[in-house]
Tab-separated table of C-alpha atoms in Angstrom:
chain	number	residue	atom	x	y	z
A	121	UNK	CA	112.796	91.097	126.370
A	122	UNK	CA	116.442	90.686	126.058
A	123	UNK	CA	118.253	93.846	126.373
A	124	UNK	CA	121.892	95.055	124.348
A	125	UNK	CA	124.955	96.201	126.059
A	126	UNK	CA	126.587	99.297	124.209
A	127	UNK	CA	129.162	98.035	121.484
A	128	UNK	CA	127.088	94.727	120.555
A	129	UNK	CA	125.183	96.424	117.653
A	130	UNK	CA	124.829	93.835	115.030
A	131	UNK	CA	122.802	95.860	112.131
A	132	UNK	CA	122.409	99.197	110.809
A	133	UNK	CA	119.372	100.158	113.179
A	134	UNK	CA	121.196	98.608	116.399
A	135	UNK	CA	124.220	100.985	114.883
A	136	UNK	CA	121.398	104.384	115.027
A	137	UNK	CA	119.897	103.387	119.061
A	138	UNK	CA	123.660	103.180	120.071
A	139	UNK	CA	124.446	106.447	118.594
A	140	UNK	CA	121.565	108.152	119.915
A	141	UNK	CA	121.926	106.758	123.197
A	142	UNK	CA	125.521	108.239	123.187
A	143	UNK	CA	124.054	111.771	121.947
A	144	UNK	CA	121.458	112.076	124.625
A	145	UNK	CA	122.489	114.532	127.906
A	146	UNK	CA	119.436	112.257	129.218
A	147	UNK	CA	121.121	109.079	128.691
A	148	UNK	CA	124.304	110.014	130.586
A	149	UNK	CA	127.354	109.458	127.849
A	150	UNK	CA	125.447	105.759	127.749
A	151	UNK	CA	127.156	104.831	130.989
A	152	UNK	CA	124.848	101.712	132.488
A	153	UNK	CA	122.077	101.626	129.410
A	154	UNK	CA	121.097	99.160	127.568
A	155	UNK	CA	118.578	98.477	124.797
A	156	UNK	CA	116.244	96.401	123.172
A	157	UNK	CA	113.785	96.507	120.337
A	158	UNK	CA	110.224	97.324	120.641
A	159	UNK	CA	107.921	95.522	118.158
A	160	UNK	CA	104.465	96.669	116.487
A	161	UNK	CA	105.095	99.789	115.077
A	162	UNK	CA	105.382	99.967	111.059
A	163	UNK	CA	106.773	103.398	110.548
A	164	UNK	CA	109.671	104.248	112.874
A	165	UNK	CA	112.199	102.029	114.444
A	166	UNK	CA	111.175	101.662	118.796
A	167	UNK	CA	113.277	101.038	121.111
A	168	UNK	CA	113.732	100.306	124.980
A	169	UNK	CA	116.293	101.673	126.897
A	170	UNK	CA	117.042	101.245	130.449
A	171	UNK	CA	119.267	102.007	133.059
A	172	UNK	CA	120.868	99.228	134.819
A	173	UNK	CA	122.660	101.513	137.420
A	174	UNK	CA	120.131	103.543	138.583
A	175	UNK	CA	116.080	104.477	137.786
A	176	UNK	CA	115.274	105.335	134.320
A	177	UNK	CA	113.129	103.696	131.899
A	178	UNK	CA	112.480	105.086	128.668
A	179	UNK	CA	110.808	104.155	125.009
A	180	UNK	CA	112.541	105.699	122.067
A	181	UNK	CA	111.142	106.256	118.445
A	182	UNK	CA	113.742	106.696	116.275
A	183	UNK	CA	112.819	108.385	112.223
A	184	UNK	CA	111.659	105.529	109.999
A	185	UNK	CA	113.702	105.779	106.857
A	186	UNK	CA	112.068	108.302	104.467
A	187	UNK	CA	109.106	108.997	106.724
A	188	UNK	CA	109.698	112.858	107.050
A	189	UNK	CA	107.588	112.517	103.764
A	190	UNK	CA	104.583	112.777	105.638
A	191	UNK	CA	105.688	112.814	109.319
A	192	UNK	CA	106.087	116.697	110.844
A	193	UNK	CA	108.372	115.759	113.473
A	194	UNK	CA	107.670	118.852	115.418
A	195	UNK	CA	104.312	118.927	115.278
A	196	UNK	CA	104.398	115.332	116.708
A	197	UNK	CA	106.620	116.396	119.738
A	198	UNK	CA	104.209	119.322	120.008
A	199	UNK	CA	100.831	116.863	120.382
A	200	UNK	CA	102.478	114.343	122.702
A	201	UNK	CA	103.811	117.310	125.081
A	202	UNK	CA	100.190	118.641	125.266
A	203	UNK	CA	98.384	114.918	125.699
A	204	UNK	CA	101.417	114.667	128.573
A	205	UNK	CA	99.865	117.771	130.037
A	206	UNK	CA	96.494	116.677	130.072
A	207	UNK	CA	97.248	113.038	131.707
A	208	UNK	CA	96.518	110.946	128.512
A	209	UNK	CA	100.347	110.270	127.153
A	210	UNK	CA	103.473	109.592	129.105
A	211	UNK	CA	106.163	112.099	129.306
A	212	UNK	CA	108.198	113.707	126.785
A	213	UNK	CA	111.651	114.577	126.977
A	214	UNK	CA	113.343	117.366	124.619
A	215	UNK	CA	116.875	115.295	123.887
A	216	UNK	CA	117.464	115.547	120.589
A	217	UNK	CA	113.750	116.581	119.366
A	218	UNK	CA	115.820	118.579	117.034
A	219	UNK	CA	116.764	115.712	115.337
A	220	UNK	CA	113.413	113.947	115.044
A	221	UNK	CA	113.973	111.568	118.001
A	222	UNK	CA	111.294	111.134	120.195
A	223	UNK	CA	111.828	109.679	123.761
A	224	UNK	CA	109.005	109.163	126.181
A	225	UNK	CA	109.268	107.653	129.459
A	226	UNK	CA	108.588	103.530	129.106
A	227	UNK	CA	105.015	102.815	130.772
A	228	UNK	CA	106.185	99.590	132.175
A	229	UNK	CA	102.737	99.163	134.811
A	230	UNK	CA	100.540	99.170	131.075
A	231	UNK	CA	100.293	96.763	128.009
A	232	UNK	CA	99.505	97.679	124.731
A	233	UNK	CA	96.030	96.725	123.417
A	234	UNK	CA	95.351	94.214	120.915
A	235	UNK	CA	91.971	93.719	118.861
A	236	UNK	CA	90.305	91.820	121.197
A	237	UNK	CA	90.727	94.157	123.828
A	238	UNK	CA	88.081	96.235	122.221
A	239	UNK	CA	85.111	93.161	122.002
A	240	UNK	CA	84.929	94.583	125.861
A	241	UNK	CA	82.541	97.641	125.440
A	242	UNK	CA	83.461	98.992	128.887
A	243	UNK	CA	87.196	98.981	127.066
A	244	UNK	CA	85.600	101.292	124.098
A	245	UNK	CA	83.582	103.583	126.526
A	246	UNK	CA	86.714	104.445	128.165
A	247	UNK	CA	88.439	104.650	124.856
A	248	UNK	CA	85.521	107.030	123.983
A	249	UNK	CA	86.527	109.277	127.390
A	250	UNK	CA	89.893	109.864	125.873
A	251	UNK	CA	89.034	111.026	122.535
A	252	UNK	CA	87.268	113.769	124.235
A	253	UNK	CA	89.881	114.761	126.436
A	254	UNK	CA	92.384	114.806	123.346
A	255	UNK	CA	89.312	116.433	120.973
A	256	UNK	CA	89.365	119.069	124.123
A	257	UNK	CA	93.396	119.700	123.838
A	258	UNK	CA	94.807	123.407	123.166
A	259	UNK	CA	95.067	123.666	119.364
A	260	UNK	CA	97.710	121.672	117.572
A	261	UNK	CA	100.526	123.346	115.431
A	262	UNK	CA	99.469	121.210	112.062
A	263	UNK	CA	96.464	121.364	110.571
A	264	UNK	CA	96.156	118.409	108.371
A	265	UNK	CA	92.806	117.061	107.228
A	266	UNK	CA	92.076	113.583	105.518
A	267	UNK	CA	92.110	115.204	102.280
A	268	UNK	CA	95.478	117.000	102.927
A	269	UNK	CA	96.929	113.436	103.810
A	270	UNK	CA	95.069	112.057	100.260
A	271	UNK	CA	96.625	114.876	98.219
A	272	UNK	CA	100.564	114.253	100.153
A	273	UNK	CA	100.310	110.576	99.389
A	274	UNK	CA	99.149	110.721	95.805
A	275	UNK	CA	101.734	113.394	95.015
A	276	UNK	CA	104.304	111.111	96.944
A	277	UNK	CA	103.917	108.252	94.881
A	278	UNK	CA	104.120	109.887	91.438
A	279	UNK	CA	107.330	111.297	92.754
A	280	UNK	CA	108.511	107.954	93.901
A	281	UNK	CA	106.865	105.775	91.371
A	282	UNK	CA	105.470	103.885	93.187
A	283	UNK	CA	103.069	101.430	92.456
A	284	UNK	CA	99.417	102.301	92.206
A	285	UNK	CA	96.313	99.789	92.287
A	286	UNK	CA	94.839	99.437	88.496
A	287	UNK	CA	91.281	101.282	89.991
A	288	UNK	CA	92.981	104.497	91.619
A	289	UNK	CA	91.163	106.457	89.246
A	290	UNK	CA	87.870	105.119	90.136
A	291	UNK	CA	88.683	105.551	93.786
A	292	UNK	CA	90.498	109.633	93.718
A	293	UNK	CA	87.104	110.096	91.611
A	294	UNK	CA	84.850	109.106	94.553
A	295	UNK	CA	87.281	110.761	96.749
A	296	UNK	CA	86.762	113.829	95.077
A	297	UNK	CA	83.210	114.129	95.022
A	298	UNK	CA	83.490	113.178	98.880
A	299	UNK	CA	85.406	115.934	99.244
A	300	UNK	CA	83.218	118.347	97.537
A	301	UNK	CA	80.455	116.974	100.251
A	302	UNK	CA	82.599	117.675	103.157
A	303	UNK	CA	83.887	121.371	102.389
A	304	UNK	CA	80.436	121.899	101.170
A	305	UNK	CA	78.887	121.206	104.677
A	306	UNK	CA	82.125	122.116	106.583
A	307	UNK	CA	85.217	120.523	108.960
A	308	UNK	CA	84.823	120.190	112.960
A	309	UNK	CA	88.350	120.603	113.600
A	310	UNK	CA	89.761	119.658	117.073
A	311	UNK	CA	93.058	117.934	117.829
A	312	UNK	CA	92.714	114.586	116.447
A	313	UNK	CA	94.674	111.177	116.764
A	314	UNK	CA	94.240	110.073	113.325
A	315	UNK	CA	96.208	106.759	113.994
A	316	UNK	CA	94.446	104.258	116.316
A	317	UNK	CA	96.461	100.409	115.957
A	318	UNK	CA	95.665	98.180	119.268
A	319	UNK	CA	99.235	99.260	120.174
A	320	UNK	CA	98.575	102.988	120.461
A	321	UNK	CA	95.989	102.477	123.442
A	322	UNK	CA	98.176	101.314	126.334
A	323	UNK	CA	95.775	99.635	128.945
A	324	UNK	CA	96.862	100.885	132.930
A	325	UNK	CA	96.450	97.962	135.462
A	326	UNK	CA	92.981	99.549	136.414
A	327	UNK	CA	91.452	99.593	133.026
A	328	UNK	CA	92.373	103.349	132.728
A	329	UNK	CA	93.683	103.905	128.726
A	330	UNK	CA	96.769	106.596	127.228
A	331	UNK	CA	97.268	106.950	123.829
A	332	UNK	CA	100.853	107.078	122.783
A	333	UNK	CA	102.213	107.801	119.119
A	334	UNK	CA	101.326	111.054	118.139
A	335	UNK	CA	103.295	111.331	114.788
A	336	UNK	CA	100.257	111.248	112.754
A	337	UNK	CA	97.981	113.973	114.941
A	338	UNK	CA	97.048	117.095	113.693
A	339	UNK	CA	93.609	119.375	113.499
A	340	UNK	CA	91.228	117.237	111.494
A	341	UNK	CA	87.593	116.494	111.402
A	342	UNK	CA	86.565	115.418	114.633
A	343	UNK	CA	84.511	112.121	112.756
A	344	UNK	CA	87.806	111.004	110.877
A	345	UNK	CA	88.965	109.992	114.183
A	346	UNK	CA	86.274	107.374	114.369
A	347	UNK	CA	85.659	106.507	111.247
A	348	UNK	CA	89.247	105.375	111.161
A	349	UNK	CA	89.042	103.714	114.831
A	350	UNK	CA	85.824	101.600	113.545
A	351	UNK	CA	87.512	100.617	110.828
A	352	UNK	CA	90.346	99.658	112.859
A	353	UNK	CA	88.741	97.573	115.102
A	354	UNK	CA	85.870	96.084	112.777
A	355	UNK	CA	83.037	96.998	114.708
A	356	UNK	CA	79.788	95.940	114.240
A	357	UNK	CA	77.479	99.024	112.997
A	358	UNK	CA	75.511	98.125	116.693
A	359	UNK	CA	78.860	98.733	118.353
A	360	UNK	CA	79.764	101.744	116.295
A	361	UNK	CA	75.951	103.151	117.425
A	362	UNK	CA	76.660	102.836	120.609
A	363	UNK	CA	79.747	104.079	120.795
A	364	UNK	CA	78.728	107.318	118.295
A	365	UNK	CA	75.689	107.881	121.212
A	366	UNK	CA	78.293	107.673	124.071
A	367	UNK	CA	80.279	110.365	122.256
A	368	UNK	CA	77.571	112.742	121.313
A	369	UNK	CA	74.819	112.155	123.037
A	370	UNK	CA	72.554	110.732	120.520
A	371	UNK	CA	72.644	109.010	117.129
A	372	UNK	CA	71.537	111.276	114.183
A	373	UNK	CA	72.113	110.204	110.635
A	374	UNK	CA	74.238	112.517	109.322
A	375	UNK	CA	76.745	111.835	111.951
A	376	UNK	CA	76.627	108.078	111.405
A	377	UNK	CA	77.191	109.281	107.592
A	378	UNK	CA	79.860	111.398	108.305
A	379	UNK	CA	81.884	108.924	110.325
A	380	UNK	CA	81.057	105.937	107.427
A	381	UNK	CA	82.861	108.577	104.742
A	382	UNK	CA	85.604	109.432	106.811
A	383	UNK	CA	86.319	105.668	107.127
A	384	UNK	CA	86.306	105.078	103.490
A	385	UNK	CA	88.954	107.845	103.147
A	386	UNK	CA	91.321	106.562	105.876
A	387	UNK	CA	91.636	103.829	104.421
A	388	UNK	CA	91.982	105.344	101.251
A	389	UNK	CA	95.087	107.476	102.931
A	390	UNK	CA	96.637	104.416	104.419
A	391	UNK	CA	96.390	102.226	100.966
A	392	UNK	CA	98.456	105.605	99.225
A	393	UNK	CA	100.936	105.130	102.958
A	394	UNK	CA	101.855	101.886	101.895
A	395	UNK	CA	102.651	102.461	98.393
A	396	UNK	CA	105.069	105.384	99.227
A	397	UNK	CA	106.367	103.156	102.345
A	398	UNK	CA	106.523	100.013	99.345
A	399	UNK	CA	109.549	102.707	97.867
A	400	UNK	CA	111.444	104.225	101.316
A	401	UNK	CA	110.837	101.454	104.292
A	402	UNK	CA	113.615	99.552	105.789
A	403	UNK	CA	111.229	97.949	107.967
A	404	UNK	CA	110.051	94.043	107.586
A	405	UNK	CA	106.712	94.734	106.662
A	406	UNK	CA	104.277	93.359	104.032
A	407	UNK	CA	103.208	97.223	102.602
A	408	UNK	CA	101.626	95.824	99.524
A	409	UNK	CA	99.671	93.078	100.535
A	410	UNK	CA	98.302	95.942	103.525
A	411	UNK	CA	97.241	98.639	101.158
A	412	UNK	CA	95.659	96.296	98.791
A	413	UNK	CA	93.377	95.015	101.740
A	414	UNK	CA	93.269	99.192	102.302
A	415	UNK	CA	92.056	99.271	99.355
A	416	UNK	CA	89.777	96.827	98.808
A	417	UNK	CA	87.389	97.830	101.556
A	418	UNK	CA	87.436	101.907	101.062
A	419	UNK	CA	86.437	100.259	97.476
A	420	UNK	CA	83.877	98.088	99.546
A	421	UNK	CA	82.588	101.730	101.434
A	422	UNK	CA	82.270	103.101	97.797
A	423	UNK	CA	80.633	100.965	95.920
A	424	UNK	CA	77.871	100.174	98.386
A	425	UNK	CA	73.919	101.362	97.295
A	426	UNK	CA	74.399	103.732	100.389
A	427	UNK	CA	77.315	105.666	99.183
A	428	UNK	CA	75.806	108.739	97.739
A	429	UNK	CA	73.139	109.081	100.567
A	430	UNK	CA	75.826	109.448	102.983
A	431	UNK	CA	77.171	111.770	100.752
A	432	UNK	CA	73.759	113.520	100.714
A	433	UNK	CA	73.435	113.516	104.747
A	434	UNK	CA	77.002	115.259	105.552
């Protein structure tokens, strides 16, 4: 990673790290930091800064372009200060929180994860230990369910006009009636994640597992979190057994149900994401060609023989 002297910024993100870096009190007036860009993320801008004149060693997320659309910054600060507290997220520091900033202290002895990480199933048990410390967190400020996130986006990209796939109607329709399931047999709501890409789960030298990137947490149904991190990872319904048994304690239908719907609907929420991102992104992302594949498998979920007997079962 090759890191920026102060003054070198070449384009207008290098331009916003250098001018946060001078705003910090943390960063000391930017005497002896440097920076460098932090790749993997597709909402905000990352960053690394160091110091070279003494210890410090910190990773900054700086406001995606138009992502307070659907990004509570304070809730977010308020979520990674309590997963701090309970050992599974680095530390937070307050500079300019006001502003949206986020700076954590840079885990330099861990690695971010990547798919293949999670073919270990050691890897997903421990994964599986911290979802329950974070479902066991004090409560979060922002309650936000799957169907909250649904109703932002779809509101978000009539606003925007933004494109939307020729079957949305189909799909809101089948979202609806899923919701009508859920409220009819109730939400579990604990402090969830609700955003699990391989480069969320930072991997300690000893196999040990943080989460980092707490923009997107909020009190949600405690399945959504693994419906999304199954769909995530592609698990094989054997692994996604197993892993439901080492969470609960057992494998009962309704739960396996319950988790298959709530994957459906985050990808649902994250095909809507990229349509709005499609309209306010400065990032060098492919947004369409991801919520189309979004989109294709929720659709996939839906129109399965199954569908309306896991419907039935929640």
């Amino acid at each position: 990673m090759t890191m920026k002297a102060l003054g070198s910024a070449l384009s207008p993100m290098e331009e916003t790290i250098e001018a946060i870096i001078l705003d910090a009190p943390l960063f000391n007036g930017g005497r002896g930091m440097v920076y460098a860009p932090v790749s993997g993320g597709i909402s905000n801008e990352n960053w690394r800064v160091k110091n070279t004149d003494g210890p410090g060693d910190w990773f900054v997320k700086v406001p995606g372009n138009g992502t307070e659309l659907f990004i509570n910054r304070a809730a977010a600060i308020d979520a990674s200060k309590k997963a701090a507290a309970a050992g599974l997220g680095p530390k937070v520091h307050d500079d300019l929180g006001d502003r949206g900033v986020e700076i954590n202290d840079f885990l330099p002895g861990h690695r971010a994860s990547n798919h293949g990480d999670f073919a270990d199933l050691e890897t997903c048990k421990t994964t599986v230990r911290a979802y329950r410390i974070l479902h066991g967190l004090p409560e979060l400020v922002l309650t936000k369910t799957i169907f909250d996130m649904i109703d932002e986006h779809v509101d978000q990209v009539r606003d925007l006009g933004a494109p939307m796939y020729k079957d949305s109607d189909w799909i809101l329709l089948n979202t609806a009636i899923a919701r009508d399931a859920m409220t009819a047999s109730g939400f579990d709501l604990v402090p969830s994640f609700n955003d699990p890409m391989p480069g969320n789960f930072m991997i300690g030298p000893d196999g040990s597992i943080m989460l980092i990137d707490y923009e997107y947490a909020s009190m949600n149904d405690r399945c959504y979190d693994f419906g999304i991190w199954f769909g995530e990872m592609f698990f094989s319904r054997e692994r996604e057994l197993a892993l439901i048994e080492e969470y609960f304690g057992e494998v009962r239908q309704e739960t396996v149900s319950r988790v298959i719907v709530h994957k459906a609907l985050a990808d649902v929420k994250w095909c809507l994401w990229s349509m709005v991102q499609l309209k306010v992104s400065r990032l060098a992302f492919d947004f369409h060609k991801y919520g189309m594949w979004k989109k294709m498998r929720a659709r996939s979920i839906m129109e399965h023989p199954d569908w309306p007997t896991h419907l039935r079962r929640l």
